[in-house]
Amino acid sequence: MRSPSISLLLPSIFAFVSCRCHALQLTESPTRKLVASIQNGYQQRVAADPAFPQKSVAELFLAATTQLTAEIERRGSDQILVQFDFVLAGILTAVFGKYYSMWKVAPTQAGPFHNKKKSEGDVQLFQIKVPTNAFQATMLDGVTKPKLYQRLAAFIVPVVPLFRAGFIASSVGYGVVRIMILIRTFLLPSFEASTQNVNVLYASLYTGVFMAVVSNIRYQVLQGLIEPLVGRWFHRFPILHGALIFLIRVGNGFLGSVLAIAGMRQLGLQQVKS
């Protein structure tokens, strides 16, 4: 799990983008602020979990592969090409949605280069400081223990951002597929799709709610409770520890994909022409 090249990859990207922003004199621009916020958030997540870079790469890979596996499991291998538009939209949405869910509720801690004047500090809900993960041991300062009401609030804080991200991810995913279908229809007028057009608005609302509730809970438990326990029990066996974390994330990703697909089909958002 611990690869120096992977560990250095993401911070190098952030540093490069940050330097380019300075070169373009974007110090006060929204782009510069966004890059700084992401870079700061990344450092806080690595401080809380040094394996976060490796887990990030693994999560992106698993998001695509587990979604594809779930699509095959739910639809049947013979239906993958027939329902390719549904499958592609699901994979695009899953990659963005799953990683954003992982990022949003990952445990955080102030790193060695923490700057209190520039740092955004702990997340707040109605002026109450809240940890980014309901199960993390301490607040951002690495010392203060979260109280029960702060841990409960940690489930509420990500709801709106996760809903917004899910809505956007689904809109982009299904929107891209809709455009592809229109282009295909224009180039091949005789072609008739086997699937019914998806209501992008309803699909986006569903994905937003799914991420705000189901993904929120899954990743809070995974990153704040299960992975720390596995690390505590198997830290003396790095290979076994890495293998267990990988398998757990595979299971988590597959579970999320199966639930998302089942919900879409149950609500009639993905239908095949009879």
XYZ file of N, CA and C in Angstrom:
822
model
N 0.822 -1.205 0.000
C 0.000 0.000 0.000
C 0.862 1.263 0.000
N 2.069 1.203 0.596
C 2.867 2.404 0.749
C 3.893 2.497 -0.368
N 3.617 3.304 -1.328
C 4.522 3.487 -2.465
C 4.980 4.928 -2.489
N 6.321 5.199 -2.354
C 6.828 6.564 -2.330
C 6.423 7.364 -3.547
N 6.426 6.708 -4.729
C 6.087 7.438 -5.954
C 4.657 7.930 -5.922
N 3.740 7.079 -5.441
C 2.338 7.475 -5.349
C 2.165 8.539 -4.283
N 2.890 8.395 -3.156
C 2.771 9.342 -2.054
C 3.193 10.740 -2.476
N 4.165 10.822 -3.400
C 4.670 12.122 -3.831
C 3.905 12.684 -5.019
N 3.115 11.852 -5.679
C 2.435 12.267 -6.906
C 1.438 13.385 -6.668
N 0.478 13.175 -5.742
C -0.569 14.168 -5.519
C -0.026 15.492 -4.996
N 0.855 15.496 -3.953
C 1.385 16.788 -3.516
C 2.167 17.508 -4.596
N 2.843 16.756 -5.467
C 3.586 17.376 -6.570
C 2.635 18.073 -7.537
N 1.486 17.429 -7.786
C 0.474 18.028 -8.657
C -0.045 19.323 -8.052
N -0.370 19.287 -6.736
C -0.869 20.482 -6.059
C 0.169 21.598 -6.100
N 1.440 21.253 -5.873
C 2.500 22.255 -5.874
C 2.657 22.875 -7.259
N 2.582 22.043 -8.305
C 2.714 22.532 -9.682
C 1.586 23.496 -10.023
N 0.343 23.094 -9.708
C -0.815 23.948 -9.998
C -0.721 25.249 -9.224
N -0.272 25.158 -7.957
C -0.141 26.354 -7.131
C 0.870 27.321 -7.733
N 2.011 26.789 -8.213
C 3.037 27.631 -8.831
C 2.520 28.286 -10.106
N 1.756 27.542 -10.891
C 1.192 28.092 -12.117
C 0.222 29.222 -11.811
N -0.541 29.054 -10.718
C -1.479 30.114 -10.325
C -0.725 31.381 -9.956
N 0.412 31.232 -9.263
C 1.228 32.393 -8.917
C 1.778 33.040 -10.181
N 2.230 32.214 -11.106
C 2.805 32.733 -12.343
C 1.782 33.512 -13.146
N 0.535 33.093 -13.059
C -0.537 33.759 -13.798
C -1.181 34.882 -12.993
N -0.574 35.171 -11.817
C -1.061 36.243 -10.952
C -2.520 36.026 -10.561
N -2.794 34.787 -10.089
C -4.150 34.440 -9.668
C -4.245 34.346 -8.148
N -3.370 35.119 -7.444
C -3.291 35.007 -5.988
C -4.630 35.235 -5.316
N -5.405 36.182 -5.774
C -6.677 36.500 -5.128
C -7.868 35.960 -5.909
N -7.611 35.205 -6.947
C -8.699 34.719 -7.788
C -9.376 33.511 -7.157
N -10.620 33.221 -7.567
C -11.313 32.023 -7.072
C -10.538 30.743 -7.369
N -9.851 30.709 -8.534
C -9.071 29.519 -8.883
C -7.959 29.284 -7.877
N -7.249 30.355 -7.532
C -6.157 30.250 -6.564
C -6.684 29.821 -5.197
N -7.805 30.376 -4.790
C -8.387 30.022 -3.495
C -8.824 28.562 -3.474
N -9.388 28.094 -4.600
C -9.826 26.701 -4.679
C -8.635 25.756 -4.575
N -7.558 26.071 -5.314
C -6.361 25.232 -5.271
C -5.779 25.205 -3.861
N -5.731 26.377 -3.211
C -5.192 26.453 -1.849
C -6.044 25.649 -0.876
N -7.366 25.720 -1.056
C -8.276 24.980 -0.179
C -8.093 23.470 -0.344
N -7.975 23.022 -1.599
C -7.777 21.594 -1.861
C -6.430 21.132 -1.318
N -5.396 21.952 -1.527
C -4.064 21.595 -1.046
C -4.044 21.504 0.476
N -4.695 22.456 1.134
C -4.769 22.449 2.592
C -5.548 21.231 3.089
N -6.673 20.944 2.419
C -7.474 19.783 2.798
C -6.715 18.484 2.600
N -5.938 18.423 1.531
C -5.134 17.220 1.268
C -4.096 17.013 2.374
N -3.413 18.087 2.766
C -2.402 17.986 3.819
C -3.016 17.537 5.141
N -4.211 18.024 5.446
C -4.883 17.632 6.682
C -5.274 16.156 6.652
N -5.674 15.670 5.508
C -6.069 14.257 5.397
C -4.858 13.326 5.460
N -3.748 13.756 4.875
C -2.528 12.953 4.943
C -1.984 12.934 6.369
N -2.128 14.066 7.081
C -1.669 14.117 8.471
C -2.451 13.139 9.340
N -3.747 12.996 9.062
C -4.580 12.069 9.833
C -4.379 10.629 9.388
N -4.082 10.432 8.101
C -3.899 9.082 7.556
C -2.812 9.130 6.486
N -1.565 8.759 6.834
C -0.455 8.821 5.874
C -0.689 7.990 4.612
N -1.594 7.027 4.684
C -1.875 6.186 3.513
C -2.939 6.796 2.609
N -3.377 8.028 2.889
C -4.442 8.652 2.103
C -4.108 8.748 0.610
N -2.863 9.076 0.201
C -2.566 9.137 -1.245
C -2.783 7.800 -1.941
N -2.294 6.716 -1.313
C -2.476 5.392 -1.906
C -3.949 5.009 -1.956
N -4.672 5.334 -0.897
C -6.101 5.022 -0.850
C -6.864 5.823 -1.905
N -6.397 7.037 -2.187
C -7.044 7.866 -3.205
C -6.931 7.223 -4.583
N -5.712 6.791 -4.919
C -5.496 6.140 -6.214
C -6.315 4.855 -6.299
N -6.287 4.075 -5.211
C -7.043 2.816 -5.188
C -8.538 3.070 -5.320
N -9.029 4.130 -4.671
C -10.463 4.424 -4.700
C -10.927 4.784 -6.105
N -10.135 5.568 -6.824
C -10.497 5.932 -8.192
C -10.563 4.694 -9.086
N -9.570 3.817 -8.930
C -9.550 2.579 -9.718
C -10.726 1.676 -9.349
N -10.953 1.523 -8.044
C -12.024 0.637 -7.587
C -13.406 1.198 -7.912
N -13.528 2.520 -7.917
C -14.826 3.125 -8.234
C -15.290 2.703 -9.620
N -14.355 2.702 -10.570
C -14.704 2.314 -11.942
C -14.920 0.807 -12.070
N -14.001 0.028 -11.489
C -14.081 -1.428 -11.666
C -15.244 -2.050 -10.898
N -15.483 -1.594 -9.668
C -16.600 -2.170 -8.907
C -17.939 -1.763 -9.505
N -18.003 -0.546 -10.059
C -19.242 -0.125 -10.714
C -19.512 -0.987 -11.944
N -18.457 -1.238 -12.738
C -18.618 -2.085 -13.917
C -19.021 -3.507 -13.515
N -18.389 -4.019 -12.456
C -18.731 -5.364 -11.969
C -20.180 -5.424 -11.512
N -20.602 -4.382 -10.796
C -21.986 -4.338 -10.320
C -22.965 -4.235 -11.487
N -22.582 -3.476 -12.509
C -23.440 -3.357 -13.694
C -23.619 -4.727 -14.356
N -22.525 -5.472 -14.480
C -22.592 -6.810 -15.082
C -23.431 -7.739 -14.214
N -23.246 -7.639 -12.887
C -23.978 -8.496 -11.952
C -25.474 -8.234 -12.016
N -25.859 -6.976 -12.076
C -27.272 -6.616 -12.036
C -27.955 -6.758 -13.397
N -27.219 -6.492 -14.478
C -27.845 -6.476 -15.806
C -27.586 -7.756 -16.603
N -26.487 -8.440 -16.294
C -26.100 -9.597 -17.084
C -25.087 -9.184 -18.136
N -24.094 -10.022 -18.367
C -23.027 -9.671 -19.310
C -23.546 -9.450 -20.730
N -24.636 -10.125 -21.073
C -25.181 -9.988 -22.420
C -25.919 -8.673 -22.631
N -26.166 -7.940 -21.522
C -26.906 -6.683 -21.624
C -26.008 -5.444 -21.520
N -24.709 -5.652 -21.291
C -23.810 -4.520 -21.098
C -23.747 -3.626 -22.332
N -23.588 -4.212 -23.506
C -23.539 -3.412 -24.731
C -24.906 -2.853 -25.087
N -25.947 -3.626 -24.827
C -27.310 -3.171 -25.118
C -27.654 -1.950 -24.273
N -27.228 -1.980 -23.007
C -27.531 -0.889 -22.082
C -26.275 -0.053 -21.805
N -25.440 0.098 -22.826
C -24.154 0.766 -22.645
C -24.297 2.195 -22.138
N -25.358 2.893 -22.560
C -25.531 4.277 -22.115
C -25.751 4.340 -20.604
N -26.551 3.413 -20.061
C -26.754 3.358 -18.617
C -25.436 3.028 -17.904
N -24.707 2.069 -18.460
C -23.463 1.602 -17.839
C -22.419 2.715 -17.796
N -22.224 3.398 -18.922
C -21.231 4.469 -18.986
C -21.589 5.601 -18.032
N -22.855 5.989 -18.011
C -23.288 7.059 -17.108
C -23.052 6.657 -15.658
N -23.322 5.395 -15.340
C -23.109 4.913 -13.978
C -21.651 4.956 -13.576
N -20.766 4.583 -14.492
C -19.332 4.577 -14.184
C -18.808 5.995 -14.000
N -19.186 6.903 -14.892
C -18.744 8.296 -14.768
C -19.212 8.906 -13.450
N -20.467 8.647 -13.112
C -21.023 9.175 -11.867
C -20.339 8.549 -10.661
N -20.073 7.248 -10.732
C -19.472 6.535 -9.604
C -18.061 7.027 -9.302
N -17.261 7.240 -10.327
C -15.874 7.665 -10.120
C -15.824 8.999 -9.380
N -16.606 9.969 -9.856
C -16.615 11.273 -9.197
C -17.282 11.190 -7.829
N -18.448 10.565 -7.784
C -19.227 10.531 -6.549
C -18.541 9.798 -5.421
N -17.942 8.649 -5.715
C -17.304 7.859 -4.662
C -16.056 8.547 -4.125
N -15.259 9.135 -5.032
C -14.054 9.789 -4.522
C -14.401 11.045 -3.729
N -15.387 11.786 -4.195
C -15.773 12.983 -3.447
C -16.313 12.601 -2.076
N -17.078 11.513 -1.997
C -17.587 11.044 -0.709
C -16.432 10.665 0.205
N -15.450 9.970 -0.354
C -14.277 9.583 0.424
C -13.550 10.818 0.952
N -13.347 11.796 0.069
C -12.629 13.017 0.438
C -13.381 13.790 1.517
N -14.673 13.955 1.329
C -15.452 14.844 2.189
C -15.487 14.375 3.635
N -15.552 13.070 3.872
C -15.703 12.580 5.248
C -14.439 11.886 5.755
N -13.301 12.088 5.074
C -12.044 11.509 5.553
C -11.598 12.217 6.830
N -11.030 11.491 7.793
C -10.515 12.124 9.018
C -9.449 13.159 8.678
N -9.402 14.242 9.439
C -8.416 15.298 9.213
C -7.683 15.626 10.505
N -6.476 16.145 10.331
C -5.672 16.566 11.480
C -4.690 17.615 11.003
N -4.402 18.595 11.850
C -3.456 19.640 11.478
C -2.072 19.028 11.333
N -1.431 19.276 10.198
C -0.113 18.711 9.950
C 0.991 19.557 10.556
N 2.252 19.175 10.337
C 3.388 19.907 10.901
C 3.541 21.316 10.345
N 2.946 21.576 9.169
C 3.049 22.909 8.568
C 1.737 23.678 8.698
N 0.942 23.292 9.680
C -0.363 23.916 9.897
C -0.198 25.391 10.244
N -0.917 26.250 9.529
C -0.881 27.688 9.778
C -2.244 28.123 10.281
N -2.339 28.441 11.559
C -3.632 28.772 12.162
C -4.253 30.023 11.559
N -3.423 30.945 11.073
C -3.961 32.183 10.517
C -4.607 31.939 9.159
N -4.018 31.044 8.377
C -4.526 30.790 7.031
C -5.469 29.609 6.972
N -5.365 28.705 7.941
C -6.172 27.488 7.894
C -7.634 27.791 8.148
N -8.491 27.030 7.508
C -9.921 27.187 7.710
C -10.372 26.595 9.042
N -9.516 25.739 9.651
C -9.850 25.153 10.943
C -10.914 24.081 10.827
N -11.489 23.720 11.987
C -12.525 22.697 12.004
C -13.769 23.177 11.270
N -14.479 22.222 10.672
C -15.767 22.523 10.048
C -16.730 22.964 11.137
N -17.658 23.867 10.807
C -18.602 24.352 11.813
C -20.040 24.165 11.357
N -20.904 23.880 12.332
C -22.341 23.774 12.107
C -23.020 24.576 13.195
N -23.646 25.710 12.806
C -24.276 26.609 13.778
C -23.280 26.999 14.871
N -22.070 27.386 14.443
C -20.989 27.824 15.324
C -20.477 26.715 16.243
N -20.796 25.468 15.924
C -20.285 24.328 16.680
C -19.179 23.682 15.850
N -18.000 23.534 16.425
C -16.910 22.888 15.709
C -17.219 21.406 15.540
N -17.005 20.914 14.320
C -17.377 19.537 13.988
C -16.202 18.837 13.308
N -15.901 17.589 13.678
C -14.856 16.837 12.969
C -15.354 16.447 11.580
N -14.439 16.250 10.645
C -14.875 15.862 9.299
C -15.389 14.427 9.269
N -14.953 13.615 10.235
C -15.434 12.236 10.337
C -15.974 12.003 11.742
N -17.153 11.403 11.824
C -17.822 11.225 13.113
C -17.054 10.325 14.066
N -16.170 9.491 13.543
C -15.482 8.509 14.385
C -14.010 8.830 14.626
N -13.502 9.939 14.083
C -12.087 10.225 14.269
C -11.792 10.520 15.734
N -10.572 10.206 16.159
C -10.224 10.256 17.579
C -10.193 11.671 18.137
N -9.704 12.629 17.353
C -9.559 13.997 17.837
C -10.074 14.997 16.807
N -10.167 16.240 17.252
C -10.500 17.323 16.338
C -9.270 17.656 15.501
N -9.336 18.716 14.725
C -8.252 19.070 13.815
C -6.937 19.314 14.546
N -7.004 19.798 15.793
C -5.782 20.107 16.531
C -5.021 18.868 16.972
N -5.630 17.686 16.831
C -4.961 16.451 17.209
C -4.956 16.173 18.692
N -5.659 17.000 19.473
C -5.665 16.851 20.934
C -7.084 16.738 21.484
N -7.953 17.669 21.093
C -9.311 17.732 21.635
C -10.155 16.547 21.185
N -10.821 15.898 22.139
C -11.705 14.778 21.830
C -13.098 15.308 21.480
N -13.660 14.917 20.329
C -15.013 15.370 19.972
C -16.047 14.838 20.955
N -17.029 15.682 21.277
C -18.132 15.246 22.136
C -19.183 14.539 21.275
N -20.138 13.883 21.930
C -21.136 13.099 21.214
C -21.918 13.955 20.228
N -22.338 15.165 20.644
C -23.129 16.011 19.748
C -22.299 16.470 18.550
N -20.979 16.598 18.737
C -20.118 16.968 17.614
C -19.991 15.811 16.621
N -19.936 14.602 17.155
C -19.862 13.421 16.285
C -21.164 13.248 15.496
N -22.290 13.480 16.150
C -23.577 13.382 15.454
C -23.690 14.458 14.378
N -23.183 15.650 14.701
C -23.225 16.748 13.729
C -22.360 16.452 12.509
N -21.342 15.601 12.694
C -20.456 15.253 11.578
C -21.192 14.494 10.480
N -22.313 13.866 10.818
C -23.124 13.202 9.800
C -23.990 14.209 9.038
N -24.281 15.343 9.671
C -25.176 16.335 9.072
C -24.425 17.297 8.150
N -23.228 17.708 8.576
C -22.462 18.704 7.825
C -22.247 18.333 6.352
N -21.895 17.072 6.019
C -21.619 16.757 4.604
C -22.861 16.578 3.738
N -24.054 16.594 4.332
C -25.268 16.270 3.575
C -25.448 17.182 2.361
N -25.407 18.487 2.573
C -25.625 19.427 1.466
C -24.506 19.346 0.420
N -23.213 19.381 0.829
C -22.161 19.256 -0.189
C -22.218 17.945 -0.964
N -22.538 16.847 -0.276
C -22.617 15.558 -0.962
C -23.811 15.508 -1.911
N -24.939 16.076 -1.485
C -26.100 16.134 -2.376
C -25.764 16.952 -3.619
N -25.142 18.096 -3.408
C -24.782 18.960 -4.538
C -23.810 18.244 -5.481
N -22.808 17.575 -4.911
C -21.829 16.864 -5.731
C -22.478 15.714 -6.491
N -23.378 14.980 -5.825
C -24.071 13.876 -6.482
C -24.956 14.360 -7.610
N -25.637 15.468 -7.378
C -26.514 16.048 -8.402
C -25.696 16.453 -9.625
N -24.571 17.127 -9.379
C -23.724 17.584 -10.486
C -23.101 16.400 -11.215
N -22.594 15.421 -10.440
C -21.946 14.251 -11.048
C -22.910 13.495 -11.946
N -24.125 13.295 -11.462
C -25.122 12.572 -12.247
C -25.549 13.385 -13.466
N -25.700 14.693 -13.284
C -26.080 15.554 -14.409
C -25.036 15.490 -15.517
N -23.760 15.542 -15.120
C -22.676 15.470 -16.103
C -22.627 14.082 -16.740
N -22.698 13.033 -15.892
C -22.620 11.665 -16.403
C -23.715 11.348 -17.396
N -24.965 11.588 -17.000
C -26.091 11.291 -17.893
C -26.208 12.317 -19.012
N -25.744 13.555 -18.737
C -25.758 14.574 -19.781
C -24.813 14.221 -20.918
N -23.610 13.745 -20.565
C -22.636 13.330 -21.583
C -23.187 12.175 -22.413
N -23.805 11.212 -21.717
C -24.377 10.063 -22.423
C -25.511 10.500 -23.345
N -26.339 11.442 -22.881
C -27.439 11.941 -23.713
C -26.889 12.593 -24.988
N -25.827 13.362 -24.848
C -25.203 13.997 -26.012
C -24.649 12.943 -26.968
N -24.024 11.893 -26.394
C -23.487 10.812 -27.226
C -24.597 10.118 -28.012
N -25.736 9.917 -27.352
C -26.870 9.270 -28.019
C -27.389 10.140 -29.160
N -27.468 11.459 -28.915
C -27.937 12.373 -29.953
C -26.999 12.368 -31.157
N -25.682 12.361 -30.878
C -24.706 12.323 -31.968
C -24.827 11.014 -32.745
N -24.976 9.908 -31.990
C -25.106 8.601 -32.633
C -26.366 8.536 -33.499
N -27.452 9.107 -32.990
C -28.708 9.117 -33.747
C -28.582 9.958 -35.012
N -27.830 11.076 -34.893
C -27.637 11.955 -36.047
C -26.792 11.273 -37.118
N -25.730 10.575 -36.686
C -24.836 9.918 -37.636
C -25.427 8.624 -38.185
N -26.211 7.943 -37.338
C -26.825 6.671 -37.748
C -28.329 6.744 -37.512
N -29.065 7.386 -38.411
C -30.515 7.570 -38.225
C -31.275 6.258 -38.071
N -30.751 5.177 -38.646
C -31.454 3.893 -38.579
C -31.260 3.186 -37.239
N -30.303 3.674 -36.442
C -30.024 3.007 -35.167
C -31.112 3.333 -34.151
N -31.572 2.316 -33.445
C -32.589 2.509 -32.415
C -32.070 1.943 -31.097
N -31.957 2.801 -30.097
C -31.443 2.370 -28.794
C -32.408 1.411 -28.119
N -31.849 0.473 -27.341
C -32.676 -0.513 -26.634
C -33.141 0.010 -25.280
N -32.613 1.167 -24.878
C -32.962 1.736 -23.577
C -33.813 2.985 -23.742
N -34.648 3.236 -22.744
C -35.451 4.452 -22.747
C -34.616 5.608 -22.215
N -34.909 6.809 -22.708
C -34.185 7.985 -22.248
C -34.362 8.173 -20.745
N -33.259 8.487 -20.077
C -33.294 8.710 -18.634
C -33.692 10.151 -18.358
N -34.575 10.343 -17.381
C -34.905 11.691 -16.931
C -33.718 12.194 -16.111
N -32.908 13.060 -16.716
C -31.660 13.498 -16.091
C -31.919 14.189 -14.757
N -32.983 14.975 -14.670
C -33.289 15.683 -13.428
C -33.579 14.703 -12.301
N -34.447 13.732 -12.551
C -34.794 12.752 -11.520
C -33.582 11.904 -11.137
N -32.804 11.508 -12.147
C -31.610 10.704 -11.871
C -30.610 11.490 -11.025
N -30.488 12.782 -11.298
C -29.563 13.628 -10.542
C -30.040 13.826 -9.110
N -31.345 14.020 -8.938
C -31.901 14.151 -7.588
C -31.685 12.863 -6.796
N -31.916 11.732 -7.441
C -31.724 10.444 -6.771
C -30.267 10.270 -6.345
N -29.334 10.563 -7.261
C -27.914 10.408 -6.953
C -27.496 11.338 -5.823
N -28.020 12.565 -5.824
C -27.707 13.502 -4.753
C -28.152 12.994 -3.399
N -29.381 12.489 -3.332
C -29.903 11.950 -2.070
C -29.119 10.707 -1.663
N -28.796 9.857 -2.621
C -28.045 8.629 -2.338
C -26.688 8.958 -1.725
N -25.983 9.918 -2.306
C -24.672 10.284 -1.775
C -24.781 10.952 -0.417
N -25.792 11.806 -0.243
C -25.950 12.533 1.017
C -26.268 11.605 2.181
N -26.929 10.488 1.891
C -27.343 9.571 2.964
C -26.497 8.299 2.975
N -26.604 7.501 1.920
C -25.951 6.182 1.891
C -24.427 6.302 1.829
N -23.912 7.086 0.881
C -22.457 7.234 0.755
C -21.869 7.914 1.983
N -22.571 8.881 2.508
C -22.139 9.586 3.711
C -21.884 8.600 4.846
N -22.867 7.772 5.141
C -22.748 6.807 6.240
C -21.672 5.764 5.938
N -21.666 5.230 4.712
C -20.707 4.180 4.355
C -19.270 4.641 4.530
N -18.946 5.817 4.002
C -17.562 6.279 4.066
C -17.182 6.788 5.451
N -18.132 7.290 6.214
C -17.835 7.673 7.601
C -17.410 6.440 8.392
N -18.196 5.365 8.270
C -17.902 4.126 8.998
C -16.609 3.493 8.481
N -16.443 3.465 7.160
C -15.260 2.846 6.563
C -13.974 3.523 7.020
N -13.907 4.863 6.871
C -12.658 5.576 7.118
C -12.437 5.952 8.576
N -13.530 6.086 9.314
C -13.373 6.504 10.700
C -13.383 5.375 11.699
N -13.940 4.217 11.314
C -14.099 3.117 12.261
C -13.396 1.838 11.792
N -13.766 1.343 10.610
C -13.248 0.048 10.153
C -11.750 0.103 9.843
N -11.321 1.065 9.015
C -9.905 1.121 8.635
C -8.976 1.381 9.819
N -9.310 2.287 10.748
C -8.450 2.449 11.926
C -8.347 1.181 12.770
N -9.451 0.435 12.890
C -9.414 -0.820 13.648
C -8.504 -1.841 12.963
N -8.627 -1.939 11.641
C -7.758 -2.851 10.891
C -6.299 -2.435 11.049
N -6.040 -1.125 10.992
C -4.680 -0.633 11.168
C -4.126 -0.937 12.548
N -4.971 -0.825 13.560
C -4.548 -1.087 14.936
C -4.229 -2.567 15.144
N -5.008 -3.424 14.523
C -4.837 -4.868 14.726
C -3.727 -5.471 13.873
N -3.524 -4.915 12.668
C -2.600 -5.557 11.731
C -1.439 -4.658 11.300
N -1.143 -3.596 12.057
C -0.085 -2.676 11.638
C 1.294 -3.338 11.609
N 1.462 -4.431 12.336
C 2.748 -5.135 12.349
C 2.927 -6.030 11.122
N 1.862 -6.175 10.353
C 1.915 -7.023 9.156
C 1.499 -6.183 7.944
N 2.421 -5.367 7.414
C 2.080 -4.400 6.356
C 1.396 -5.012 5.136
N 1.881 -6.176 4.688
C 1.297 -6.789 3.491
C -0.141 -7.221 3.759
N -0.357 -7.871 4.900
C -1.706 -8.304 5.267
C -2.615 -7.103 5.481
N -2.078 -6.066 6.132
C -2.851 -4.845 6.377
C -3.293 -4.215 5.064
N -2.352 -4.086 4.120
C -2.680 -3.499 2.822
C -3.703 -4.317 2.059
N -3.551 -5.646 2.116
C -4.487 -6.529 1.413
C -5.888 -6.426 1.997
N -5.981 -6.366 3.320
C -7.289 -6.263 3.974
C -7.972 -4.941 3.637
N -7.206 -3.847 3.676
C -7.770 -2.537 3.339
C -8.284 -2.541 1.902
N -7.512 -3.130 1.004
C -7.919 -3.195 -0.404
C -9.214 -3.987 -0.553
N -9.288 -5.153 0.086
C -10.482 -5.990 -0.013
C -11.699 -5.302 0.599
N -11.490 -4.605 1.708
C -12.594 -3.892 2.357
C -13.121 -2.792 1.443
N -12.213 -2.085 0.778
C -12.642 -1.019 -0.134
C -13.323 -1.587 -1.376
N -12.872 -2.749 -1.817
C -13.560 -3.414 -2.932
C -14.995 -3.723 -2.538
N -15.162 -4.299 -1.336
C -16.501 -4.622 -0.852
C -17.365 -3.394 -0.681
N -16.774 -2.322 -0.154
C -17.522 -1.079 0.043
C -17.964 -0.485 -1.292
N -17.047 -0.484 -2.256
C -17.383 0.061 -3.571
C -18.444 -0.756 -4.278
N -18.322 -2.077 -4.190
C -19.296 -2.954 -4.844
C -20.670 -2.805 -4.201
N -20.698 -2.727 -2.864
C -21.967 -2.547 -2.154
C -22.649 -1.255 -2.581
N -21.875 -0.168 -2.644
C -22.440 1.108 -3.053
C -22.999 1.067 -4.461
N -22.277 0.427 -5.372
C -22.735 0.336 -6.762
C -24.010 -0.483 -6.882
N -24.053 -1.627 -6.187
C -25.240 -2.487 -6.237
C -26.460 -1.755 -5.694
N -26.291 -1.057 -4.565
C -27.410 -0.320 -3.972
C -27.879 0.802 -4.894
N -26.930 1.513 -5.497
C -27.290 2.627 -6.385
C -28.048 2.132 -7.612
N -27.559 1.063 -8.227
C -28.218 0.514 -9.420
C -29.601 -0.021 -9.076
N -29.682 -0.748 -7.944
C -30.972 -1.314 -7.525
C -31.999 -0.214 -7.294
N -31.563 0.884 -6.672
C -32.474 1.997 -6.418
C -32.947 2.655 -7.698
N -32.019 2.845 -8.642
C -32.375 3.452 -9.928
C -33.418 2.611 -10.656
N -33.212 1.304 -10.659
C -34.129 0.422 -11.378
C -35.463 0.300 -10.641
N -35.409 0.285 -9.307
C -36.637 0.168 -8.526
C -37.534 1.380 -8.723
N -36.919 2.544 -8.881
C -37.680 3.779 -9.080
C -38.034 4.011 -10.550
N -37.634 3.095 -11.415
C -37.978 3.214 -12.830
C -37.164 4.242 -13.578
N -35.973 4.577 -13.055
C -35.143 5.583 -13.710
C -34.305 4.994 -14.835
N -34.152 3.673 -14.844
C -33.429 3.001 -15.920
C -34.300 1.866 -16.434
N -34.832 2.025 -17.623
C -35.723 1.015 -18.185
C -35.310 0.661 -19.605
N -35.514 -0.610 -19.926
C -35.228 -1.102 -21.275
C -36.531 -1.149 -22.055
N -36.466 -0.787 -23.325
C -37.664 -0.825 -24.165
C -38.137 -2.264 -24.321
N -39.427 -2.470 -24.187
C -39.992 -3.821 -24.324
C -40.166 -4.177 -25.800
